[in-house]
Coordinates of C-alpha atoms in Angstrom, one line a residue:
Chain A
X1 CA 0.0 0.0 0.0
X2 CA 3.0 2.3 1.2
X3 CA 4.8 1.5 -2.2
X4 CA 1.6 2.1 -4.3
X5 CA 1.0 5.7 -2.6
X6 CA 4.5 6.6 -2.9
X7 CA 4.9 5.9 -6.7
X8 CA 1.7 7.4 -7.0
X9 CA 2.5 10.7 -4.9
X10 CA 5.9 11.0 -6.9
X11 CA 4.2 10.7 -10.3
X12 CA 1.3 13.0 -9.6
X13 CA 4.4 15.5 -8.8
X14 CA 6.2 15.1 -11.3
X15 CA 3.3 15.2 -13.8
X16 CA 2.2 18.1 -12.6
X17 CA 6.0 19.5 -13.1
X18 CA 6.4 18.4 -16.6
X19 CA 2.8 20.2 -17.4
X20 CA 4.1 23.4 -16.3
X21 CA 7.0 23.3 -17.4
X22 CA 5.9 22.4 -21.1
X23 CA 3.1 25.1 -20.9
X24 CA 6.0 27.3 -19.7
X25 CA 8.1 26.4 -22.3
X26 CA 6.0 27.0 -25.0
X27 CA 4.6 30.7 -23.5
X28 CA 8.0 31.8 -22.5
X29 CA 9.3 30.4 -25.8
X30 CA 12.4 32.6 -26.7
X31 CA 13.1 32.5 -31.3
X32 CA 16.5 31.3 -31.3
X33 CA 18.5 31.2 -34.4
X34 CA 18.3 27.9 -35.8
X35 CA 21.8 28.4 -37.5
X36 CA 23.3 28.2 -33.8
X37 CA 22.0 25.2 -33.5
X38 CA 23.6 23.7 -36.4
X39 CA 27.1 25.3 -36.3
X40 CA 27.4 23.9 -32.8
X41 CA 26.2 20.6 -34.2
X42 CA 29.7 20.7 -36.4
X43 CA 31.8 22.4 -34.2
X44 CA 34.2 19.9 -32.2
X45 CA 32.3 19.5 -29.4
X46 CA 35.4 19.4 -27.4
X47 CA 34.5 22.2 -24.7
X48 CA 38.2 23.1 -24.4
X49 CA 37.9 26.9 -24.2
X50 CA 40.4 27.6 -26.5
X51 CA 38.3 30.2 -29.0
X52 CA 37.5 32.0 -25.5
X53 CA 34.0 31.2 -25.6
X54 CA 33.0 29.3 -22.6
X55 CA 32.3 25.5 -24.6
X56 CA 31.5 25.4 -28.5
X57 CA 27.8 26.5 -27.6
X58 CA 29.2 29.6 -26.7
X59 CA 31.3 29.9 -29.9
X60 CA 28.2 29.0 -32.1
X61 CA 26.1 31.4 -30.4
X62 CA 29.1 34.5 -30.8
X63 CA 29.8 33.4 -34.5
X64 CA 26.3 33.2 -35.8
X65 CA 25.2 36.4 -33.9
X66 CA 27.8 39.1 -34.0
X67 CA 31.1 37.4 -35.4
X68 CA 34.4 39.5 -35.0
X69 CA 37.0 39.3 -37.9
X70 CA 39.3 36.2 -37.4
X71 CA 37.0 34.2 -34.9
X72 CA 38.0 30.9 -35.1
X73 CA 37.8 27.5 -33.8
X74 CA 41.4 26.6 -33.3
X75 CA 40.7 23.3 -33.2
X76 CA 38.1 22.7 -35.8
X77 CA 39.8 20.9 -39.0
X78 CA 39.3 22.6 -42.6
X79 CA 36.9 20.7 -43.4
X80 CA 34.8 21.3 -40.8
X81 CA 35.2 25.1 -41.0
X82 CA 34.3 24.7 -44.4
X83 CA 31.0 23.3 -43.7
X84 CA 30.7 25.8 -41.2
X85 CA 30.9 28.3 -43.9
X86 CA 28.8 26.3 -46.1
X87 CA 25.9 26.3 -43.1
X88 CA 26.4 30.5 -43.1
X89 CA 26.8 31.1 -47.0
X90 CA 29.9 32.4 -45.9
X91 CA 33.5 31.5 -46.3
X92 CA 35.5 31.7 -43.5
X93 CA 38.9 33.1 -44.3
X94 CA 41.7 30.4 -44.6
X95 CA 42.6 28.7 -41.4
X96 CA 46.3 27.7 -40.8
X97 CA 45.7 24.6 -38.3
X98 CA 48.2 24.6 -35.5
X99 CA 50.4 22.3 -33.8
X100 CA 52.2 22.0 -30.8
X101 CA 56.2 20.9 -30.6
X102 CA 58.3 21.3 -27.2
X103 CA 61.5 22.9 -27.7
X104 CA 63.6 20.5 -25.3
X105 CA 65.4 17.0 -26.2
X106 CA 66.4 16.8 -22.1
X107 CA 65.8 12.8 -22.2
X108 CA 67.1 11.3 -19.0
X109 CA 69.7 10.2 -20.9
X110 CA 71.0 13.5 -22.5
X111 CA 70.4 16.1 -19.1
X112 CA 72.3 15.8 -16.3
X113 CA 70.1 14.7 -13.4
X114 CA 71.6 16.4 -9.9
X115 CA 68.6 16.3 -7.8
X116 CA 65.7 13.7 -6.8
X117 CA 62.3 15.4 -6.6
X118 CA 60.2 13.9 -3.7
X119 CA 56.8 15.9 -3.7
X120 CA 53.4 16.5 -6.5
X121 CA 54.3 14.9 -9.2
X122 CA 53.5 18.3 -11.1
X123 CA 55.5 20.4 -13.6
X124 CA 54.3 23.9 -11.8
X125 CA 54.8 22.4 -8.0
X126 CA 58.4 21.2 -9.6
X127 CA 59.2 24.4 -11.1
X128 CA 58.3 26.4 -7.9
X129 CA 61.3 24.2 -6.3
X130 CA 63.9 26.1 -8.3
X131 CA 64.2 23.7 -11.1
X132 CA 62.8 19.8 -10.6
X133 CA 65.4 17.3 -10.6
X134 CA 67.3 17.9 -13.8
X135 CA 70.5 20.2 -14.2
X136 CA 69.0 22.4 -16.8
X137 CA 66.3 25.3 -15.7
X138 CA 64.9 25.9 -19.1
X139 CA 64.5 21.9 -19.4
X140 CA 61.0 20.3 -20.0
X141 CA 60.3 19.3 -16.2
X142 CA 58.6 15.9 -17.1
X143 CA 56.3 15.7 -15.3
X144 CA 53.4 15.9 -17.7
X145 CA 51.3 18.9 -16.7
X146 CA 50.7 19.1 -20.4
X147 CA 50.0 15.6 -20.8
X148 CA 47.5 15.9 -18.0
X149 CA 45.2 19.2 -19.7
X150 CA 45.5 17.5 -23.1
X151 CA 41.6 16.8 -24.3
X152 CA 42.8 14.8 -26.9
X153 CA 45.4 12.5 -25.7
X154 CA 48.5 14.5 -28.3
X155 CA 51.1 14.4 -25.4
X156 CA 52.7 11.2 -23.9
X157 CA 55.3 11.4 -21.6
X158 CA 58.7 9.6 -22.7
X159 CA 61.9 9.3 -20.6
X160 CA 61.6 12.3 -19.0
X161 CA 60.1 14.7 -22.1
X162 CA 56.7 15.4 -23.4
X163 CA 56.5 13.9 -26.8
X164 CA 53.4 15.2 -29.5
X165 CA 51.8 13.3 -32.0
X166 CA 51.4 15.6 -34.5
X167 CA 48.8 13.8 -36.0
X168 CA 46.3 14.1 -32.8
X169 CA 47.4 17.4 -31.6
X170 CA 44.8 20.1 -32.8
X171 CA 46.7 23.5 -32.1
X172 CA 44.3 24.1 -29.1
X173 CA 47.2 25.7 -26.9
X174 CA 46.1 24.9 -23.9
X175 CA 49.2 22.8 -22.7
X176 CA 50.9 26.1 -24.0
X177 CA 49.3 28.0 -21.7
X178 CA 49.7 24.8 -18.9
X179 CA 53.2 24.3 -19.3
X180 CA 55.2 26.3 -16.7
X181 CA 58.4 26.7 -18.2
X182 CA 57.3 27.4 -21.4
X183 CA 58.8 25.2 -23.5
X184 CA 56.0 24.1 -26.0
X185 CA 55.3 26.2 -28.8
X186 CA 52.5 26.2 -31.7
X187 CA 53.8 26.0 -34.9
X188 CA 52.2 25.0 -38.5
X189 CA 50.6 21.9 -39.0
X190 CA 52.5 21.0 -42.3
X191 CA 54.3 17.8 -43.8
X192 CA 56.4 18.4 -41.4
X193 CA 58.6 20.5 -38.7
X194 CA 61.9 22.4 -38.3
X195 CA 62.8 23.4 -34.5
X196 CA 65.2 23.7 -32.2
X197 CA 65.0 21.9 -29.7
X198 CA 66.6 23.7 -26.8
X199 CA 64.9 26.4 -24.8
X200 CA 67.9 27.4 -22.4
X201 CA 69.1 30.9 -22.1
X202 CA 72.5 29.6 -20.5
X203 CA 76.4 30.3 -22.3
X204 CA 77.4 28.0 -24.4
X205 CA 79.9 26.1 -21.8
X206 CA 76.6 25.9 -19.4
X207 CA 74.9 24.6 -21.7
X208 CA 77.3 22.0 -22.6
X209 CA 78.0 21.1 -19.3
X210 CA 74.3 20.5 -18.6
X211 CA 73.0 18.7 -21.6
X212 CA 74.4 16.5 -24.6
X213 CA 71.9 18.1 -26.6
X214 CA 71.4 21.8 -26.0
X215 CA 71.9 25.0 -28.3
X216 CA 75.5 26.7 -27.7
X217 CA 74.2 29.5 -29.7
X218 CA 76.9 28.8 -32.4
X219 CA 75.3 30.5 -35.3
X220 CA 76.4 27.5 -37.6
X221 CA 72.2 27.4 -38.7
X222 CA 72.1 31.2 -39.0
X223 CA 74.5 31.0 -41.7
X224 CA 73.2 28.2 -43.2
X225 CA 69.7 29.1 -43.7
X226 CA 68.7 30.3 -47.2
X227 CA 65.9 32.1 -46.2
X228 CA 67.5 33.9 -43.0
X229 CA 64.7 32.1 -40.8
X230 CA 66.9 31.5 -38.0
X231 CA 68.1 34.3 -35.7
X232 CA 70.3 34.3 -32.6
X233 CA 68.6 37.2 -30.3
X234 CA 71.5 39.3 -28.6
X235 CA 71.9 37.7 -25.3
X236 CA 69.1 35.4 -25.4
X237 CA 71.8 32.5 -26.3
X238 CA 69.7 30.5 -28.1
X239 CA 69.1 30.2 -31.6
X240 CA 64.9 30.0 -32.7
X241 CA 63.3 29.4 -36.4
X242 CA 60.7 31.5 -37.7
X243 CA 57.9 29.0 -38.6
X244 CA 57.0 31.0 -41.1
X245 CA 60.2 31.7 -42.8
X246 CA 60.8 28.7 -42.2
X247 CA 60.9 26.3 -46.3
X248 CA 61.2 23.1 -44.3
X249 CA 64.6 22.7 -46.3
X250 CA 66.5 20.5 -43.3
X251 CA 70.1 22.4 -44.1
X252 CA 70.2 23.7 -40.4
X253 CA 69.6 20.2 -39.2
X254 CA 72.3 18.6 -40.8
X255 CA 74.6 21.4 -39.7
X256 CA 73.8 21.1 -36.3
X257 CA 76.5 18.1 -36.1
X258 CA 77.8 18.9 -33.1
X259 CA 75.2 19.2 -30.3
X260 CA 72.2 17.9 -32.7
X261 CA 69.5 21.1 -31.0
X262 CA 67.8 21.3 -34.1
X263 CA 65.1 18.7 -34.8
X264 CA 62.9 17.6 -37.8
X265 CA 60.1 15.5 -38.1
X266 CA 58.0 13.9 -40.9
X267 CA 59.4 13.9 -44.4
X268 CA 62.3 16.1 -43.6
X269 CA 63.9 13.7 -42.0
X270 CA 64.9 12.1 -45.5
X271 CA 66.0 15.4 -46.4
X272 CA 68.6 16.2 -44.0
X273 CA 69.6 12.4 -44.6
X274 CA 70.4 12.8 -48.2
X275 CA 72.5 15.9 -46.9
X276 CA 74.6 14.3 -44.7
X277 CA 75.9 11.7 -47.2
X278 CA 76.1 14.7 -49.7
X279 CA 78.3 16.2 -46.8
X280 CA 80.2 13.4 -45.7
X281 CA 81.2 12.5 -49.7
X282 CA 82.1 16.6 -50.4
X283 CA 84.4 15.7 -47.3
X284 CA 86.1 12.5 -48.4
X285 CA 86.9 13.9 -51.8
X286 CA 88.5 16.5 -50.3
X287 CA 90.6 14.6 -48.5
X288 CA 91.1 12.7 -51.2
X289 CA 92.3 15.8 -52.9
X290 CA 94.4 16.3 -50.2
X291 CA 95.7 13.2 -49.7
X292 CA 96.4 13.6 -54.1
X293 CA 98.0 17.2 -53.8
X294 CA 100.2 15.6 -51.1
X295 CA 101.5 13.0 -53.4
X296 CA 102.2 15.0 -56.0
X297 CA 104.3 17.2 -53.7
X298 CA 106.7 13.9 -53.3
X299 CA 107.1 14.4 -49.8
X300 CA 106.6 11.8 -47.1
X301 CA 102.6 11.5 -45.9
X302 CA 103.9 11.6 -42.0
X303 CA 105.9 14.7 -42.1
X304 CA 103.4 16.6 -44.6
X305 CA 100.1 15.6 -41.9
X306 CA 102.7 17.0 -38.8
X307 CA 103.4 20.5 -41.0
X308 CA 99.3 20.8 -41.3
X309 CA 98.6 20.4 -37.7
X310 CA 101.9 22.8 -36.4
Chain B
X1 CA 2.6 37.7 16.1
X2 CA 4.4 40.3 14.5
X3 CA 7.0 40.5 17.2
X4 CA 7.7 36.8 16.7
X5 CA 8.0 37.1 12.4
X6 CA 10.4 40.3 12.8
X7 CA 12.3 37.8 14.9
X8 CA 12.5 35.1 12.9
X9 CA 13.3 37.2 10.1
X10 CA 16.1 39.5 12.1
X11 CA 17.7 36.0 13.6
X12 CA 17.8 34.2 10.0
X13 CA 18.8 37.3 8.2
X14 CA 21.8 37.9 10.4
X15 CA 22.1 36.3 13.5
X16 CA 21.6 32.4 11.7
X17 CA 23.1 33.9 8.2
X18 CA 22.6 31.0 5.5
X19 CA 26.2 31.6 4.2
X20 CA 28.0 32.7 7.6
X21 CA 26.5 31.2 10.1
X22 CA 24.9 28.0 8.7
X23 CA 27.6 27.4 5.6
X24 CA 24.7 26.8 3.2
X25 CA 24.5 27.6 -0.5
X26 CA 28.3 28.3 -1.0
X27 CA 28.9 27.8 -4.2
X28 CA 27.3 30.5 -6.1
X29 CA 28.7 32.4 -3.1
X30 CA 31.8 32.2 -4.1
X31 CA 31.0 31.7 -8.3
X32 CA 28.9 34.7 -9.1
X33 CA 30.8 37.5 -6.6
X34 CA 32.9 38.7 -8.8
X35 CA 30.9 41.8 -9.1
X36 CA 28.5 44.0 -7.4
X37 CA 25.9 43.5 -10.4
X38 CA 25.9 39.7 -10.6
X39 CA 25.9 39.4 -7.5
X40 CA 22.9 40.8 -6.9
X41 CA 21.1 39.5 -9.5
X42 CA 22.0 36.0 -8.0
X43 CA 20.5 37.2 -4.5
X44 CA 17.5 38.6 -5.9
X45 CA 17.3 34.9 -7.9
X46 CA 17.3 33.2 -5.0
X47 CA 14.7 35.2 -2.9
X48 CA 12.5 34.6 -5.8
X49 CA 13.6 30.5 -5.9
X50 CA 13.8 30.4 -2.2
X51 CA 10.5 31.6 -1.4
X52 CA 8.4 30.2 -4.2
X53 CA 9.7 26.3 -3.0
X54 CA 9.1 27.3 0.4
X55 CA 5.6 28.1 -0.5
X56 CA 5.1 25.1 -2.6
X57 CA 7.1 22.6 -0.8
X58 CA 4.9 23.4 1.9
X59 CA 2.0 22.1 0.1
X60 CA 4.0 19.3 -1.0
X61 CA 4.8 18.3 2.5
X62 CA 0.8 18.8 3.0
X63 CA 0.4 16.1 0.4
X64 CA 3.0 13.6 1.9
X65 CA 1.7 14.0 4.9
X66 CA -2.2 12.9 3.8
X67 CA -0.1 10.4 2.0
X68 CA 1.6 8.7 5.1
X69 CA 5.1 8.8 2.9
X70 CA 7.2 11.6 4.9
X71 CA 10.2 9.7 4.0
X72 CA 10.0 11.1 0.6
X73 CA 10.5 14.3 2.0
X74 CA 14.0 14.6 0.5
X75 CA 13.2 13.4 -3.0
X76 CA 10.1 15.3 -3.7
X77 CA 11.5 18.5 -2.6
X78 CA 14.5 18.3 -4.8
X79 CA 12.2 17.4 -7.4
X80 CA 10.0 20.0 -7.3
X81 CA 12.6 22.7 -6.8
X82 CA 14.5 21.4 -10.1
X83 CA 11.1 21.6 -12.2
X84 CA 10.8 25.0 -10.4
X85 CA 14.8 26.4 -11.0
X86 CA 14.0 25.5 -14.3
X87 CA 10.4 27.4 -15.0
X88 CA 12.3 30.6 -13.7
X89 CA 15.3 30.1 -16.4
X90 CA 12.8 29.7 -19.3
X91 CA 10.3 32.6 -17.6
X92 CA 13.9 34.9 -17.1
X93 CA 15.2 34.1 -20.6
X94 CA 12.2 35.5 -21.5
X95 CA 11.5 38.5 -19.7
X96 CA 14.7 39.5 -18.4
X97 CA 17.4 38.3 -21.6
X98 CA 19.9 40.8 -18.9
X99 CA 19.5 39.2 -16.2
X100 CA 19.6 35.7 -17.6
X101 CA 22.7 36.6 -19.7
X102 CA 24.6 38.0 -16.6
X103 CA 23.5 34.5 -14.3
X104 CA 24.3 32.7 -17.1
X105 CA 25.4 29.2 -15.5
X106 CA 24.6 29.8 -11.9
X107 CA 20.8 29.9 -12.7
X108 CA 20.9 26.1 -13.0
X109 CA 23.3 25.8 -10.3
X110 CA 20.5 27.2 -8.2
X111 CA 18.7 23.4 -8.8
X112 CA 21.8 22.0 -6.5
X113 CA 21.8 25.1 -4.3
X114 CA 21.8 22.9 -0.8
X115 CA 20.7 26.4 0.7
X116 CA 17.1 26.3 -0.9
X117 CA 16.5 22.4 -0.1
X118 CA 18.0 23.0 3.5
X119 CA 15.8 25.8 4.1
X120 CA 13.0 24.3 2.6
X121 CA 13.5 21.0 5.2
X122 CA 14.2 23.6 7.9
X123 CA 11.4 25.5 7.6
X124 CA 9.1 22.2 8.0
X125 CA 11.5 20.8 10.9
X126 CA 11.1 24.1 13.1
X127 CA 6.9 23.3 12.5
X128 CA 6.6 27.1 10.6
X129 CA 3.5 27.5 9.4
X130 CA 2.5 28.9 6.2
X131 CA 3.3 32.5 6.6
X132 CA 5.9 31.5 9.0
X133 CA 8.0 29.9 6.5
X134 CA 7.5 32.5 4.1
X135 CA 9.0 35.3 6.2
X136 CA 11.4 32.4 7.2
X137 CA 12.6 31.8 3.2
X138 CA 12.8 35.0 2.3
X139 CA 14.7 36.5 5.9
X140 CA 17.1 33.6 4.6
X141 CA 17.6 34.5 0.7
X142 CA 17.8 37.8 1.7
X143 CA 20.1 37.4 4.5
X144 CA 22.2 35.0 1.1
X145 CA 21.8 38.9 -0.9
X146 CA 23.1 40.8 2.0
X147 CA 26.2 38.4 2.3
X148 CA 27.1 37.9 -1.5
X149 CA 26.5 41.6 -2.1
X150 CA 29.1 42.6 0.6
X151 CA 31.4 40.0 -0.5
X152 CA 31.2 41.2 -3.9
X153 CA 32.0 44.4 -2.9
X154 CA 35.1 43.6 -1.0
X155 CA 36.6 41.5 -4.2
X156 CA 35.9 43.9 -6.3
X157 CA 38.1 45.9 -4.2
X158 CA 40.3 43.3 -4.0
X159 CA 41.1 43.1 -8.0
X160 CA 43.4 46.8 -7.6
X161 CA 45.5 45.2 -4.3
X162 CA 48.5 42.8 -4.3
X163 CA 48.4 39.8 -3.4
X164 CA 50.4 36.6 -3.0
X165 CA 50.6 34.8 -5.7
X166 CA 49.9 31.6 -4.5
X167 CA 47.2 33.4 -2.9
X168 CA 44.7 34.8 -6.2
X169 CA 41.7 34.0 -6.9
X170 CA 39.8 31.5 -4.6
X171 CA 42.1 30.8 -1.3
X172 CA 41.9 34.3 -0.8
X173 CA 38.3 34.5 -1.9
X174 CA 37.8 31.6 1.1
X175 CA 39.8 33.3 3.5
X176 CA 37.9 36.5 3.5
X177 CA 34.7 34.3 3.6
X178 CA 36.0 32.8 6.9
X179 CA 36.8 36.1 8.4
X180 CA 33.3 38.0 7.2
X181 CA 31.9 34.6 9.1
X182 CA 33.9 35.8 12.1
X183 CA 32.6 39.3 11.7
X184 CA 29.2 37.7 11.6
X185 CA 29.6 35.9 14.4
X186 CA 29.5 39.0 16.8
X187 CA 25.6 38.3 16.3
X188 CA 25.8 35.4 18.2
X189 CA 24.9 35.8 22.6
X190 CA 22.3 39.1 21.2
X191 CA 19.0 39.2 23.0
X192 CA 16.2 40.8 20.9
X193 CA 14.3 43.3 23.1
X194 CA 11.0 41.7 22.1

């Protein structure tokens, strides 16, 4: 009986609820553009925050109703924003999707590790403590603070270093904004990537002392560069491409022989390949020419090798 | 009679404040005081809320008690609040697009505000009869406006002053809740002359 008069008590109430609240809806009912509802449809439905609009219902709403020159959805594909466009009998102006890349290589095995961190494993709790537990302060932390704010699961955390799939990253930023010692970057989204891969501010003997892989600042890639991409900053010690000066051409890559702080991904990688071998054959034929001239010269190899190095 | 409603309404206004004294209905305390205007409007919300489901969950307790099932007490207030948060956000988006814009989330968040269900349960636990429990819910919602308004006022000030960094945004928000509680409690050990 107690059951019967309970379900029926609940359902009157909430009968009665869903009658006023329909009657309500349909009296109060506020004419909302339809076309919000549709662009939010295509939008990512991510919620990351990253246009600025609280959630991609937000962003519909502002881009239908009053949109500002260069709104976008950073992390909307081309397509999508095309069909976007398509929905608004508009065309949105040419998007350049983003991606993230850290600029640090300070693998366990390259840094110097001096200290062991006992605390949160976090990147911002480390980086309060001077400088986690590696040797250099600019150094990726490892922790994974970035890993941890990813919506879309871009960042891994490998021996020590936050490593991107470029494939899953969407440019969003926001393990830009996480990452406490700034050392992730957006760049391009293109075939591939040019970087360097150091983000210290330390002299070149700091550096080296440090980390196996860190940028001395030698100005070997300035040189180099055909399109005058890369630039040392007075005093900042550390060399940086400009992404978008940058022709994905892989010479500063191969030059970086010594310390290896400039990276490339994706097809590059072939490229600075082919110009190694090209390298290393220029350099054996000159030593063959050398080693020819020498001859020629009729005098003994040994005591012609000793003059070179005196 | 009147003596005994300006009580009730002095002592849960001030004396019993929902925020200070009873810890009730924090959240959009500390959400929507980030300014003056907001903050209001969230107040005002919630006298409207707060008395409405006091009125009606009176009726509703009326009907569980004819019933026999009291024990549902709980679920059919928070049932009939929800339906009830949600007729205002349709009614507001309506007649009031400003208001509505400027609550924004915290008008649903009013659905889980434990302040309007606890005064609600209150309000039938201390046997308050029909006017009673009016004067009782809106004393309370309007003691909730008197508290977010002030602590609006005093972040707002807050913004132009230095503070730790460590310290921004909500631990110092919940510190200066815990000492406005202490100024509160100064209430506390008052006899009202009547």
């Amino acid at each position: 009986m107690e059951i019967i008069m309970s379900v029926l008590v609940m359902g009157l109430i909430a009968i009665v609820l869903a009658v006023a609240l329909i009657i309500s809806s349909k009296k109060f009912h506020v004419p909302e553009n339809p076309l919000i509802e549709k662009v939010a449809s295509l939008l990512p439905q991510a919620n990351c925050g990253a246009c600025g609009f609280p959630g991609c219902a937000g962003f519909a709403k502002a881009f239908v109703e009053d949109p500002v020159p260069g709104m976008r959805c950073p992390v909307a594909s081309a397509e999508v924003l095309k069909a976007i466009g398509e929905v608004l009998g508009t065309s949105i102006g040419e998007s350049k999707p983003m991606r993230a890349v850290l600029h640090c290589n300070g693998k366990h095995s390259n840094v110097q590790t001096v200290s062991e961190y006992i605390g949160v494993r976090s990147c911002a709790a480390a980086n309060m403590l001077y400088t986690g537990d590696k040797a250099c302060m600019y150094s990726c932390i490892g922790y994974g603070d970035c890993a941890k704010v990813c919506l879309f699961g871009a960042i891994t955390m490998e021996d020590g270093i936050a490593v991107f799939d470029a494939e899953k990253c969407t440019g969003c930023g926001l393990c830009v904004k996480e990452c406490p010692r700034k050392v992730i970057s957006l760049v391009q989204k293109r075939i591939s990537n040019v970087r360097v891969t150091c983000s210290s501010h330390d002299k070149g003997p700091v550096v080296r002392k440090n980390c196996k892989v860190g940028c001395i600042a030698c100005g070997k890639c300035v040189k180099v560069c055909p399109k005058e991409a890369i630039t040392v900053a007075p005093g900042s010690n550390l060399a940086r491409i400009d992404d978008a000066k940058c022709i994905l051409c892989g010479k500063c890559v191969a030059e970086c022989d010594v310390m290896h702080a400039i990276a490339a991904d994706g097809r590059v990688v072939k490229a600075v390949e082919i110009i190694i071998k090209k390298k290393q054959q220029e350099k054996e034929e000159k030593q063959k020419a050398a080693a020819m001239a020498a001859g020629a010269a009729n005098n003994p190899a040994a005591s012609d090798t000793k003059e070179v190095k005196s | 009679m009147l003596s005994s409603l300006l009580s009730i309404f002095i002592v849960s206004a001030l004396f019993n404040n929902v925020i200070m004294a009873q810890f009730l209905g924090t959240c959009p305390f500390l959400g929507v005081s980030k300014s003056i205007e907001t903050a209001s409007g969230m107040g005002l919300a919630v006298i409207f809320v707060m008395v409405l489901a006091n009125i009606i969950t009176y009726f509703v307790q009326l009907l569980l008690i004819w019933a026999k099932v009291e024990y549902l007490q709980t679920l059919a207030f928070i049932l009939v609040i929800a339906g009830l948060v949600q007729m205002v956000e349709i009614m507001l988006k309506k007649l009031s697009p400003g208001l509505y814009k400027s609550l924004g989330i915290y008008l649903p968040l009013i659905t889980t505000n434990c302040a309007v269900l606890g005064i609600a349960l209150l309000a039938i636990k201390k046997n308050y009869g029909l006017l009673e429990s009016v004067v009782y819910s809106f004393a309370t919602a309007f003691g909730f406006l008197v508290a977010i308004v002030l602590f609006a006022g005093i972040r707002e000030q807050m913004k132009y002053s230095t503070i730790p960094r460590s310290m921004e945004g909500f631990p110092i928000a919940l510190i200066t809740t815990g000492i406005m509680a202490l100024a509160f409690m100064g209430f506390a050990g008052f006899k009202l002359p009547f």
